[in-house]
Structures are given as C-alpha cells and as structure tokens.
Short mmCIF file of C-alpha atoms and ligand atoms in Angstrom, two decimals:
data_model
loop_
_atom_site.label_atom_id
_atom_site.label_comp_id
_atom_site.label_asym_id
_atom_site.label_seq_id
_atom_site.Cartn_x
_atom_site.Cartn_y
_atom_site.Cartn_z
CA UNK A 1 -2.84 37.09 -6.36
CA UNK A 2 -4.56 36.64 -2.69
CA UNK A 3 -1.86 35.67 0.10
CA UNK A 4 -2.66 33.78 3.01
CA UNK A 5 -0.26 33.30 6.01
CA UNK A 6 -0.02 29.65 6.89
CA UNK A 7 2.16 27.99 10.08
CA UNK A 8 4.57 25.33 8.70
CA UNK A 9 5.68 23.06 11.15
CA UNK A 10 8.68 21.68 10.16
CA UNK A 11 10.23 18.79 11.86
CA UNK A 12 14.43 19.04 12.06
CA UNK A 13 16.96 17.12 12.97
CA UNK A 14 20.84 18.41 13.05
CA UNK A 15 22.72 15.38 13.66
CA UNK A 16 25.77 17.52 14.58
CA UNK A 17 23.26 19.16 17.41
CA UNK A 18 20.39 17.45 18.43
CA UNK A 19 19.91 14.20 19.95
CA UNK A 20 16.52 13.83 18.92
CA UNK A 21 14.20 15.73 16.29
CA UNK A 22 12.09 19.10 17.30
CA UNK A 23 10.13 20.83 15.36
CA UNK A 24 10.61 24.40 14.58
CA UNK A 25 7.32 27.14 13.50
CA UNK A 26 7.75 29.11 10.25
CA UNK A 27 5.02 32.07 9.10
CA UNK A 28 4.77 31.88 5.48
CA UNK A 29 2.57 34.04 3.20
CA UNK A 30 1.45 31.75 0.55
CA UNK A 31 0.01 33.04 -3.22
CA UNK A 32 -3.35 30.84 -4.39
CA UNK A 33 -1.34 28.75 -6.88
CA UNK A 34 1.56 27.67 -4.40
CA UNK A 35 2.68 23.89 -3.30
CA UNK A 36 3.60 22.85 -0.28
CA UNK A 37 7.02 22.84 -1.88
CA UNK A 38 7.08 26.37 -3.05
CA UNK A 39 6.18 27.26 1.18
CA UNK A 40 8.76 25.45 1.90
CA UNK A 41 11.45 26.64 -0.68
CA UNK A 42 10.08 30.28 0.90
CA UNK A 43 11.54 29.12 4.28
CA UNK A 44 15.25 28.39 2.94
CA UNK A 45 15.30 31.41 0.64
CA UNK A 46 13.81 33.61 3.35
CA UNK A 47 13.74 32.14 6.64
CA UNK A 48 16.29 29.74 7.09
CA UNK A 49 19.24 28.76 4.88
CA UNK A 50 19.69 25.70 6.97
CA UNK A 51 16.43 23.62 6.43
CA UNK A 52 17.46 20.68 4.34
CA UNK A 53 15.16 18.72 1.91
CA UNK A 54 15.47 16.90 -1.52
CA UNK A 55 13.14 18.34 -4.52
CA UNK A 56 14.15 18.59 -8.15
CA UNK A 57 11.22 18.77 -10.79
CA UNK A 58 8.55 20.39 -8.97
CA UNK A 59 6.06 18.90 -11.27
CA UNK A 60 5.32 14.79 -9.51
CA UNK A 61 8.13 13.37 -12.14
CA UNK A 62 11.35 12.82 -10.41
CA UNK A 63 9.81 11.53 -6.95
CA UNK A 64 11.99 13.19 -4.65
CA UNK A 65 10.05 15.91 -2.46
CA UNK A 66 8.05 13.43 -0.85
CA UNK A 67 6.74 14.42 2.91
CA UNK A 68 4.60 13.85 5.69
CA UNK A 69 2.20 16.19 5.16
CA UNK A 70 -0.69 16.38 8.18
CA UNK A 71 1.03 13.03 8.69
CA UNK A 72 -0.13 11.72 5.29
CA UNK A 73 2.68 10.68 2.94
CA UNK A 74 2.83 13.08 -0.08
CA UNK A 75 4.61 14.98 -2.79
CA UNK A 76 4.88 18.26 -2.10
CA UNK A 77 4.83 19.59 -5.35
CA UNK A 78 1.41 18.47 -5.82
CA UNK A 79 0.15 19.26 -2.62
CA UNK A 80 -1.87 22.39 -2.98
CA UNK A 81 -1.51 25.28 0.41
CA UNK A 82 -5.39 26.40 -0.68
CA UNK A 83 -6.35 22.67 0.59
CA UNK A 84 -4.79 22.84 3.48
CA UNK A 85 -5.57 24.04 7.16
CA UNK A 86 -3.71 27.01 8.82
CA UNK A 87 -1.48 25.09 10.72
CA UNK A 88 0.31 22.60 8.49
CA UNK A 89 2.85 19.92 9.92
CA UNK A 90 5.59 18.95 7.82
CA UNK A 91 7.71 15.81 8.39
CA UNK A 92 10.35 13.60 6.88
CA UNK A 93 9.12 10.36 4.96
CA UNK A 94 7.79 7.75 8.37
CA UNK A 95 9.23 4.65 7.97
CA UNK A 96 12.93 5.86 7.01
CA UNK A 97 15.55 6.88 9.35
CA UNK A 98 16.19 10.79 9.33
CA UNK A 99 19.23 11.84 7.57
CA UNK A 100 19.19 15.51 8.44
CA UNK A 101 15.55 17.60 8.81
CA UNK A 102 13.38 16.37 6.05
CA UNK A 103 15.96 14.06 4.32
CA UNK A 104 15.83 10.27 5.05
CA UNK A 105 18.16 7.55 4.41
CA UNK A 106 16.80 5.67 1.50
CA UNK A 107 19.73 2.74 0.86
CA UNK A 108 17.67 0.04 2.29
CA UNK A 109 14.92 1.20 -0.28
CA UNK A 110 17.36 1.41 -2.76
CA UNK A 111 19.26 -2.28 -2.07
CA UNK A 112 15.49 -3.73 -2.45
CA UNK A 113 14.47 -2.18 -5.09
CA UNK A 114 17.81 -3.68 -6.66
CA UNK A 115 17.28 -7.24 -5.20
CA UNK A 116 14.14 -7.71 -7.40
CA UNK A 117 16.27 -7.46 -10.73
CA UNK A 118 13.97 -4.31 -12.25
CA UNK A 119 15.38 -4.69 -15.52
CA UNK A 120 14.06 -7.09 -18.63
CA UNK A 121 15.88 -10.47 -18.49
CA UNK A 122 15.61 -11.35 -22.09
CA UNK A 123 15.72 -14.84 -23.97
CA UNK A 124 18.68 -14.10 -25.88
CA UNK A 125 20.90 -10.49 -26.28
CA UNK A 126 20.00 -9.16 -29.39
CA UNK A 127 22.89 -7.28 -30.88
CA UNK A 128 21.64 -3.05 -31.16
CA UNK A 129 21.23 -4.07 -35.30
CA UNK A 130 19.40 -6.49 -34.98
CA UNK A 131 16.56 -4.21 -33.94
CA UNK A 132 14.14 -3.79 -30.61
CA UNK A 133 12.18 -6.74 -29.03
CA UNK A 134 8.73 -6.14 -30.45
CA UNK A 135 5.92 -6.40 -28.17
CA UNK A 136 1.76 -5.47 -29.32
CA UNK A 137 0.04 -2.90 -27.66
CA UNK A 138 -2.16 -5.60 -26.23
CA UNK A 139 0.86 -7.36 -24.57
CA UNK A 140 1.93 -3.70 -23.32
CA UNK A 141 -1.50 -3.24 -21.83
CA UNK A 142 -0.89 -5.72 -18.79
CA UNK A 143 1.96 -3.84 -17.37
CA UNK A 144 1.93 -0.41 -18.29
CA UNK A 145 0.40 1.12 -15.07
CA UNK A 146 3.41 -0.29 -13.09
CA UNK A 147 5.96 1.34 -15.30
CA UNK A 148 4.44 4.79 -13.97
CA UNK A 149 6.22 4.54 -10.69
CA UNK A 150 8.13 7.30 -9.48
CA UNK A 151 10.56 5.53 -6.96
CA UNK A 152 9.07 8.46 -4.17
CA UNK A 153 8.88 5.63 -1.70
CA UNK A 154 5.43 7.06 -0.41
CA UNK A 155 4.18 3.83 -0.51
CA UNK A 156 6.54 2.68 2.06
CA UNK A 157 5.92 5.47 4.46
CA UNK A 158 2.57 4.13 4.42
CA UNK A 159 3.10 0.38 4.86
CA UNK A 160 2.86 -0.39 8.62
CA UNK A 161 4.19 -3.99 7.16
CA UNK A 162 7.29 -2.18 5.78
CA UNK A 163 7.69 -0.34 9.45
CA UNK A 164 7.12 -3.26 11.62
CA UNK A 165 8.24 -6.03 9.37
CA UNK A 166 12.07 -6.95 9.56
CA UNK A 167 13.01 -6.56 6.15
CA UNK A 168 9.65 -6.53 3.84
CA UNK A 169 10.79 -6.16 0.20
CA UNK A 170 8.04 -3.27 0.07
CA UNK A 171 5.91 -2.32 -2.09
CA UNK A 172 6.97 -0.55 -5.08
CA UNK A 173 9.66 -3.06 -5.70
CA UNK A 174 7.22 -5.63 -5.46
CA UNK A 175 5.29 -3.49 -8.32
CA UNK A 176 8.21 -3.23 -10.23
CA UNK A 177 8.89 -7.04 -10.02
CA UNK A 178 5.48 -7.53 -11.36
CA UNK A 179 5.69 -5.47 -14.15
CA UNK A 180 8.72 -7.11 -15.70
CA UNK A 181 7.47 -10.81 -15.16
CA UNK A 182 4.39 -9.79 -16.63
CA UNK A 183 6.36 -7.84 -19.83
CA UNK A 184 5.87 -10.56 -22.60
CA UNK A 185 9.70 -10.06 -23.72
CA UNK A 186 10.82 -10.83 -20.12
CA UNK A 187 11.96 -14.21 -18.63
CA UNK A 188 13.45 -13.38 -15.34
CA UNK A 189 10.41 -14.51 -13.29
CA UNK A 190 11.96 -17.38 -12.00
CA UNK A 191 15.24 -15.61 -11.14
CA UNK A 192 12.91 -12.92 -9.48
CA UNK A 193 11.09 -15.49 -7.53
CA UNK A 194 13.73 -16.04 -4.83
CA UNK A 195 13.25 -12.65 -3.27
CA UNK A 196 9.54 -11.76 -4.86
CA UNK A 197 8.22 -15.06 -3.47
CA UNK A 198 9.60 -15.53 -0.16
CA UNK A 199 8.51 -14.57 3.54
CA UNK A 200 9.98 -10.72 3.11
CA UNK A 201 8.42 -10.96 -0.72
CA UNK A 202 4.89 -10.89 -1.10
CA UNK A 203 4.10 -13.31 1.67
CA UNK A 204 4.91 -10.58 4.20
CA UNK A 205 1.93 -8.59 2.42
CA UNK A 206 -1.03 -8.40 4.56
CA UNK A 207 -3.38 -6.01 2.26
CA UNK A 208 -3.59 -3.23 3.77
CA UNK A 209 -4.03 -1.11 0.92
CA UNK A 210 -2.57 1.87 2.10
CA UNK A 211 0.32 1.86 -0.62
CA UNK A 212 -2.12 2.10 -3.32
CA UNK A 213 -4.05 4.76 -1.64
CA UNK A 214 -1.66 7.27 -1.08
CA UNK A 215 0.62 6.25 -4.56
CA UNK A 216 0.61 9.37 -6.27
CA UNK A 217 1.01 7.55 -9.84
CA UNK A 218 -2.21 5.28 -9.46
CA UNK A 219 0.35 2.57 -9.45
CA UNK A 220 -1.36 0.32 -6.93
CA UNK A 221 1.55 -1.79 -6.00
CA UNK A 222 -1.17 -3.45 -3.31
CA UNK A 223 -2.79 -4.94 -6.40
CA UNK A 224 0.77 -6.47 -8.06
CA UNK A 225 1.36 -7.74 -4.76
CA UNK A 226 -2.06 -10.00 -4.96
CA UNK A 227 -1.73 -10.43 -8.39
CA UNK A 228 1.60 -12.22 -7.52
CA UNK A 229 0.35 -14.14 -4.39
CA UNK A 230 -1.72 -15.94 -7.16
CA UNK A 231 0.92 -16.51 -9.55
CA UNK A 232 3.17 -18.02 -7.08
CA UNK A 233 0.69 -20.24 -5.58
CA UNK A 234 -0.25 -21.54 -8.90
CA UNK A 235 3.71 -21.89 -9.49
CA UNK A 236 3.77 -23.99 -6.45
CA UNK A 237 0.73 -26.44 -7.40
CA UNK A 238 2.78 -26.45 -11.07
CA UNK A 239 5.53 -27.61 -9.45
CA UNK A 240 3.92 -30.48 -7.14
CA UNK A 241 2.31 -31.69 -10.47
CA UNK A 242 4.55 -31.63 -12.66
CA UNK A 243 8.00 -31.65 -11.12
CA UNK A 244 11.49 -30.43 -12.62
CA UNK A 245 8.81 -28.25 -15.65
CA UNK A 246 9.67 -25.91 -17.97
CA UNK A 247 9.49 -22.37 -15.84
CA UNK B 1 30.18 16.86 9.37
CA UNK B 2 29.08 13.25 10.80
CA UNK B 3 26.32 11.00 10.00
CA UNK B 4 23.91 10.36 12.70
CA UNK B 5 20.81 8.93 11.28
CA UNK B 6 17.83 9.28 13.08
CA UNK B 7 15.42 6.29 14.04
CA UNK B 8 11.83 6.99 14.58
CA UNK B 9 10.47 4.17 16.95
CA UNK B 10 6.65 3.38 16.17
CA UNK B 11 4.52 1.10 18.73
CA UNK B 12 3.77 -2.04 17.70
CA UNK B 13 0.68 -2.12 19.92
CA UNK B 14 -1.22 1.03 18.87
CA UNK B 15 0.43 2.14 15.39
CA UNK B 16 -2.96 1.08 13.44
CA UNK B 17 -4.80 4.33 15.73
CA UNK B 18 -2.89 6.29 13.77
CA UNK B 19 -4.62 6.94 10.97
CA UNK B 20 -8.29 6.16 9.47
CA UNK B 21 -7.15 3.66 6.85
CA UNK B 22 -5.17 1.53 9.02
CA UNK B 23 -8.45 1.38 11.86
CA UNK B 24 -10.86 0.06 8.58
CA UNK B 25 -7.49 -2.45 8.04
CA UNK B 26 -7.54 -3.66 11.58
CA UNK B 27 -11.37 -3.95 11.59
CA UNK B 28 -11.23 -5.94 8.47
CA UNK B 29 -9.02 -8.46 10.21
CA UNK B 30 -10.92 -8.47 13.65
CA UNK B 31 -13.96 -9.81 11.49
CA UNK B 32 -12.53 -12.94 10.76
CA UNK B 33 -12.56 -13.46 15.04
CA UNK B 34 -16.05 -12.70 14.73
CA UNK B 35 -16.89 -14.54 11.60
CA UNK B 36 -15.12 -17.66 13.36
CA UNK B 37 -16.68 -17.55 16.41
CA UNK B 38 -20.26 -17.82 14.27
CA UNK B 39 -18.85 -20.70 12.62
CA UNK B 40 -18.36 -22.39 16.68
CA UNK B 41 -21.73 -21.76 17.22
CA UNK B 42 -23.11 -23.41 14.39
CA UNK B 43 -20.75 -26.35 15.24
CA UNK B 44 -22.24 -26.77 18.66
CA UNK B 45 -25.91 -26.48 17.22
CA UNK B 46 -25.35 -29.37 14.97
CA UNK B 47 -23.45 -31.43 17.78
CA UNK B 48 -26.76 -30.60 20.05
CA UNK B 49 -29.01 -31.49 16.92
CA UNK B 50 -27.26 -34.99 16.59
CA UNK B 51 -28.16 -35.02 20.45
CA UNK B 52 -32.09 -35.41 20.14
CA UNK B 53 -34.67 -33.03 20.41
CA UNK B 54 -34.03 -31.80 23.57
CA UNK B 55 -30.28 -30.64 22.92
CA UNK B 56 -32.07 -28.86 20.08
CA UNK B 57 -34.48 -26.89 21.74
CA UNK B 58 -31.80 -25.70 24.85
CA UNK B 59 -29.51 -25.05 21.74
CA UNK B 60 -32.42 -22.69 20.50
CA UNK B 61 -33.50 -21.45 23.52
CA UNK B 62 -29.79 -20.31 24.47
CA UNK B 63 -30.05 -18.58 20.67
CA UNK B 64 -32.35 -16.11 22.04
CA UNK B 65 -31.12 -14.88 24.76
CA UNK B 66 -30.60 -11.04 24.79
CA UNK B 67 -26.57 -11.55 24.74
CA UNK B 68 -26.86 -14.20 21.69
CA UNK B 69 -28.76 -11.82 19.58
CA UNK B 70 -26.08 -8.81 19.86
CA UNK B 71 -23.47 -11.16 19.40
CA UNK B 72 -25.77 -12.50 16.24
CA UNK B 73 -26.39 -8.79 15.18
CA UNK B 74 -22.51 -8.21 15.62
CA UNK B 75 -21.33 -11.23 13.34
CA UNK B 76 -23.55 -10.16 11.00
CA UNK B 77 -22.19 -6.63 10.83
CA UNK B 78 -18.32 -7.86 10.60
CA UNK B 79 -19.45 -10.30 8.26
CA UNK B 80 -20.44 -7.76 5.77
CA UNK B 81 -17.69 -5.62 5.99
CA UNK B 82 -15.52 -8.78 5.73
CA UNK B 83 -17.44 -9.61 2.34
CA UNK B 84 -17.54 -6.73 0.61
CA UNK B 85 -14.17 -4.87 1.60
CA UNK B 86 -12.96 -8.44 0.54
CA UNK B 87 -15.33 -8.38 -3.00
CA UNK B 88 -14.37 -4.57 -3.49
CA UNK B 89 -10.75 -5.25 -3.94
CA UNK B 90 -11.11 -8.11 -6.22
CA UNK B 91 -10.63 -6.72 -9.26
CA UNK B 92 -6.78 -5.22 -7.57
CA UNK B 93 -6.13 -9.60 -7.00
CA UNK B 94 -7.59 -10.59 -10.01
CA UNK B 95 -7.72 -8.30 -13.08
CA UNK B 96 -9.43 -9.43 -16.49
CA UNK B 97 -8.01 -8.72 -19.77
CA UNK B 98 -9.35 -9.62 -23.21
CA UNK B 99 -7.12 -8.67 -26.20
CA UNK B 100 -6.49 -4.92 -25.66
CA UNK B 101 -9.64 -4.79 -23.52
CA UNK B 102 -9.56 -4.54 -19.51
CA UNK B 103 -12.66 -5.76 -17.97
CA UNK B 104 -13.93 -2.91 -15.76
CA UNK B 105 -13.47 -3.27 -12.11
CA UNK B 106 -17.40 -2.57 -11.74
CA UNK B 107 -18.09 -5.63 -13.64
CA UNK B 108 -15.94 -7.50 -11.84
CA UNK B 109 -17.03 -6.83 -8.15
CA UNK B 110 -20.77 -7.11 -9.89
CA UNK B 111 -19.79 -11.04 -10.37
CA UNK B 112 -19.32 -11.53 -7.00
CA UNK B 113 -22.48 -10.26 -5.98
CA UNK B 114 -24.52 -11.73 -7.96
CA UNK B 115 -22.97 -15.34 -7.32
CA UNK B 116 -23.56 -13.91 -3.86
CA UNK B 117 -27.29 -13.64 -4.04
CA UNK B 118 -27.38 -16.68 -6.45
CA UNK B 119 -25.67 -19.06 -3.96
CA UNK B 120 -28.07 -17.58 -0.91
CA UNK B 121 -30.89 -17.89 -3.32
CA UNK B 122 -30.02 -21.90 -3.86
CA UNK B 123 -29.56 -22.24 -0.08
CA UNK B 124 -32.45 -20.37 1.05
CA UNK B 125 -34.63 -22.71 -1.59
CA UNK B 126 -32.59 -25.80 -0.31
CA UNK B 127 -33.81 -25.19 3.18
CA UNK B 128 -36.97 -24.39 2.27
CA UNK B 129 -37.46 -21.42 3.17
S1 SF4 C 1 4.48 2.68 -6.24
FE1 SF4 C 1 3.63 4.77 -6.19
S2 SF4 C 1 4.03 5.47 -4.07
FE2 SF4 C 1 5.33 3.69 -4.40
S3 SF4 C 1 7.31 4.55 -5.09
FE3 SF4 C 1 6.12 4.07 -6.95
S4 SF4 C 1 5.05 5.98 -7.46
FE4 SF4 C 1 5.76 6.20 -5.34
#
C-alpha cells in the first residue's frame, strides 16, 4: 500500500506546564486506507506517548474521537488522510474548554443533555410481564432519525449560538428532546417543556444550520429545533384558548 | 496531577469570518435590513401618492436616480437569497408525513414556489400589468 508523509499539527495543552495551548508538528507516513485517527494513534505509539485524546470504536459508533479537523468539527475515524491536504491541523472540539491536548471538558454537555429528560416518560409503568409498549412502524417513522445520535457533540463545536450564548441547551439535546415528545408511547412533553421551551431552549436557536451540516449521523438537530419552535407556539395559542387543557 | 481547564476565547465581533457557512448565515440575516429598508421606501411612495400628483412624480423621479437603482438591484438580490435559503429549509421546520410515507423534501420546497409564482401571477394581473 502507497504511503504518503503528511504534517499533523496537533494542538496541546499540559495543564501541569503550559499556560496556554501551542501546537506541536508531527511527520507521519500514512497508508491509502488510514483515518485521521489511525495518524494520530501513529503519533502516541511512535512519536509521542504523551499526546492525549479520547477514541474507542474507530468505526463513527461510540462518538468519542471527535476533532477539529482543518478547523471543521469531525470524527476522526471517518475522516479519510487521502482527502486531505499535506499539512493537516488538528484541534480539540471549539466550543469546550481544553482538558488536556485534544480532550475537552464535556460536563456542561453532559448536565444538558440530562436536563431535557432523554428517556420515555410513560403513561403508566408496565410491570417487565406485562410485555413492551407497542408502537407501528408508522408511529416509529417520525422519530427514528433522531435516535441515530451519537452524543459526539460536533454539533456544538459548530453552533456559534452554543459558543456565544450563556447557557444554550444545544443542539443535540434539543434533538433528543424532540425525539421522545414525538415517540407515540411518550408523555413527558410537558415536563420537557420547561427547559426545551425556554430562552436557553429552542428560543435561543437562531438557524444557523451548521449543526446539521457537520452531524455526522444525518441527525439534523437544526430541523427538531424548528420543528419544536412550531409545536410550542401552537402550545402557547392552545393555552390562550383554551386555558387549564388537557396537555 | 491538577486540573486546569483551558478556555478558548472567540470574538463576538468577527467569529461568523470564520468559516463559509457562518458568512451565508450572517448574509441571510443582513437581508432582512435590506428587505426592510424596501419596505420604507414603498411606505414613503404611498405617503407621496396620497400627496397629489406632484409628490408622485418627485417620488418617481428620486426612484431613478443612479443610487436608487443599485440600492433597488441590491434589495432585490438579498431578497432572493432571503426567499429561497428561507423556502430551502422548509421541509427541516415543517416535515410531512402520511401513514408510513414522508413527503419528499423536493415536493415540499416545490409548494412554495409555485404559491410563489401563483401569488406574483395574481398580483401582477391585479395591477394590470
Ligand atoms: S446530533 Fe449529530 S453532531 Fe450532534 S451529538 Fe448527535 S450525532 Fe453528534
């Protein structure tokens, strides 16, 4: 298989050392079929034990190799070198702070995601023998794309909303909001509503789009987030018509 | 081993040069400046119109200056980006699905147009032209 020599780039950050990032220049021959990933896992097995970065499946399933590539959020496992230019520039998710080189803090990502209760809220518990809550596939249809998410947070790197915005819920929770108030055995809309439709919610949403373009699951969480700008303004008309109804 | 986390500081001035997508963004908002300073000028051109024929015909004259037709040429430009970046991500805001069947986006964004051309169609034929 062909090799070609490509310069990585790679942003670190010791917090034990540095004050601020730097970036540091690696020479790595590259086979046709490698990743971005497998360049980089050729710097810590060859170059430099040090360099720190989370990866597990290597195959765009478990969400956690996510990058600034060229300054464009993506997985590196499904980034292909042969794409790329010589010179490649490697950097921890934007939008996060840096934990150490390309690892970023993810709890504020991780309280959100929480605060939109991603779970079904059923009607009533049914006991494990009484069997599973049946849904068609029609009724399965209307949310399935939003149950592909991967949790890689690229769409937040993306969202200038998220980075300038004091505390937007984001996108992919938003997503995942809207896919269990739109599951037909779910009835934790309401309950969801008090962080889904407020001002960090989906209000704070100003369309840019740029989630749903670089979403590596064809999620687009900047459609959910629409989709539920009309839901809750019909909600609100409900509610001025009909006061104290049935949610 | 401590924890120092790093904060990246990004400029709330000039972030949207950053990249391509976020430049098409910003230009999709700026049209709506554009878009409502067309809407002033028609404003003023009825106001002069309710003002006798005179108003009217300064009003029209002004229209033709050099400046007034870029600035014409210029709304209409933003205007058009405004509607159909706006009609393009319609079916994101407001998906159709029948039974197990998902209208197609295509069909979708198709409406819009053609209400479009049927709405300037009934205006156009309204004002006689
Ligand atoms: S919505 Fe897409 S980009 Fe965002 S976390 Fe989920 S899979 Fe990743």
């Amino acid at each position: 298989m062909s090799l070609r020599t490509f310069e990585l780039e790679i942003m670190r950050y010791d917090p034990d050392k540095d004050s601020e990032p730097r970036f540091e220049t690696f020479s790595v021959p590259c086979e046709e079929d490698w990743v971005v990933l497998d360049a980089v896992n050729y710097v810590k097995d060859n170059l430099d034990r040090t360099l720190s970065y989370r990866w597990s499946c290597h195959m765009a399933v478990c969400g956690s190799c996510g990058m600034m590539i060229n300054g464009e959020p993506s997985l590196s496992c499904k980034t292909f070198m042969r794409h790329m230019p010589d010179k490649i520039r490697i950097e921890p998710l934007a939008n996060f702070p840096i934990e150490r080189d390309l690892v970023v803090v993810m709890d504020d990502f991780m309280d959100k995601l929480a605060s939109v209760k991603p779970y079904l809220v059923a009607k009533e518990k049914k006991a494990v023998e009484d069997g599973s809550y049946l849904q068609s596939p029609a009724q399965l249809k209307k949310f399935k794309q939003y149950t592909l998410c991967i949790n890689c947070t690229l769409c937040y790197s993306a969202c200038p909303q998220y980075a300038l915005g004091e505390g937007f819920v984001g996108p992919a929770a938003l997503a995942l909001a809207h896919r269990y108030n739109l599951d037909s055995r779910d009835v934790g809309r309401s309950a969801r509503a008090d962080v889904v439709a407020s001002n960090e919610g989906i209000w704070e949403c100003s369309f840019v789009g740029a989630c749903s373009e670089v979403c590596p699951e064809h999620v687009d969480p900047a459609g959910a987030i629409q989709q539920t700008k009309i839901a809750s303004t019909l909600d609100y008309f409900k509610d001025l018509i009909t006061p104290g109804r049935d949610k | 081993m401590s924890r120092k986390p790093y904060i990246r500081t990004l400029s709330s001035t000039s972030w949207w040069l950053a990249q391509p997508r976020y430049i098409r963004y910003m230009a999709r908002e700026v049209s709506c400046v554009l878009i409502g300073a067309y809407t002033g000028v028609i404003v003023v051109g009825l106001l002069r119109l309710s003002e006798g024929a005179n108003a009217w015909a300064g009003f029209v004259a002004a229209m033709q200056t050099p400046a007034s037709v870029v600035f014409h040429l210029l709304a209409l430009a933003f205007a058009l980006y405004h509607t159909t970046t706006w009609f393009n991500v319609t079916p994101k805001a407001m998906p159709l699905q029948f039974g197990d069947t998902q209208v197609p986006g295509s069909i979708i964004i198709g409406a819009h147009y053609a209400g479009w051309i049927v709405i300037s169609a009934a205006l156009l034929l309204l004002a006689g032209v």
